[in-house]
Coordinates of C-alpha atoms in Angstrom, one line a residue:
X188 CA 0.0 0.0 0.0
X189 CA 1.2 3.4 -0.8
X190 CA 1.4 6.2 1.3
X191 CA 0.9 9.8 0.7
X192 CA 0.8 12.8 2.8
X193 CA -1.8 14.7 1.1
X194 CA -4.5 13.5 -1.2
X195 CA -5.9 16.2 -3.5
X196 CA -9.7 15.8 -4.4
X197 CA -10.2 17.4 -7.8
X198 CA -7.7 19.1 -10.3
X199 CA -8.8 22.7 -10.7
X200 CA -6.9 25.3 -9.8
X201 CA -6.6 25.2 -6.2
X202 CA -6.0 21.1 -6.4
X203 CA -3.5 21.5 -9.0
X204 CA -1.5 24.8 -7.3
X205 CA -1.8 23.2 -4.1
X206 CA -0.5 19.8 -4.8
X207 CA 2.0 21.3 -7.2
X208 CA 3.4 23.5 -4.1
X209 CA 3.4 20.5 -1.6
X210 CA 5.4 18.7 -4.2
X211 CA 8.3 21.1 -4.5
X212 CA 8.8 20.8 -0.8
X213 CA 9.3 17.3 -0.7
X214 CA 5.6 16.0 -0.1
X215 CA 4.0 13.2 -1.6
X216 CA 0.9 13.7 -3.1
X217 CA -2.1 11.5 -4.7
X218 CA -4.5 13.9 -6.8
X219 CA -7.7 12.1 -7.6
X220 CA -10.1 13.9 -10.7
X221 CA -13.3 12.6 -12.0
X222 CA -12.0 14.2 -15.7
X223 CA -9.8 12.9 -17.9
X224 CA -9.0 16.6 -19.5
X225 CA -7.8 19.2 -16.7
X226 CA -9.4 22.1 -17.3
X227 CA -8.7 25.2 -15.5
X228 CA -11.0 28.4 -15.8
X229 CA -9.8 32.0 -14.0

């Protein structure tokens, strides 16, 4: 079984910053997304 530290619910902006940031200091991450296509809207 794998372990994470943080898994991310969703890939839309916040998910994908958030994990993205956690990442680059060393954490790992699981991001889970219903979408096959990341679509980010601002």
């Amino acid at each position: 079984m794998k372990k994470y530290d943080y898994l991310v619910v969703g890939a839309g902006l916040f998910g994908a910053v958030f994990a993205h940031e956690a990442a680059k200091k060393g954490k790992k991450i699981k991001v889970i997304e219903k979408c096959n296509v990341i679509k980010l809207s601002i």
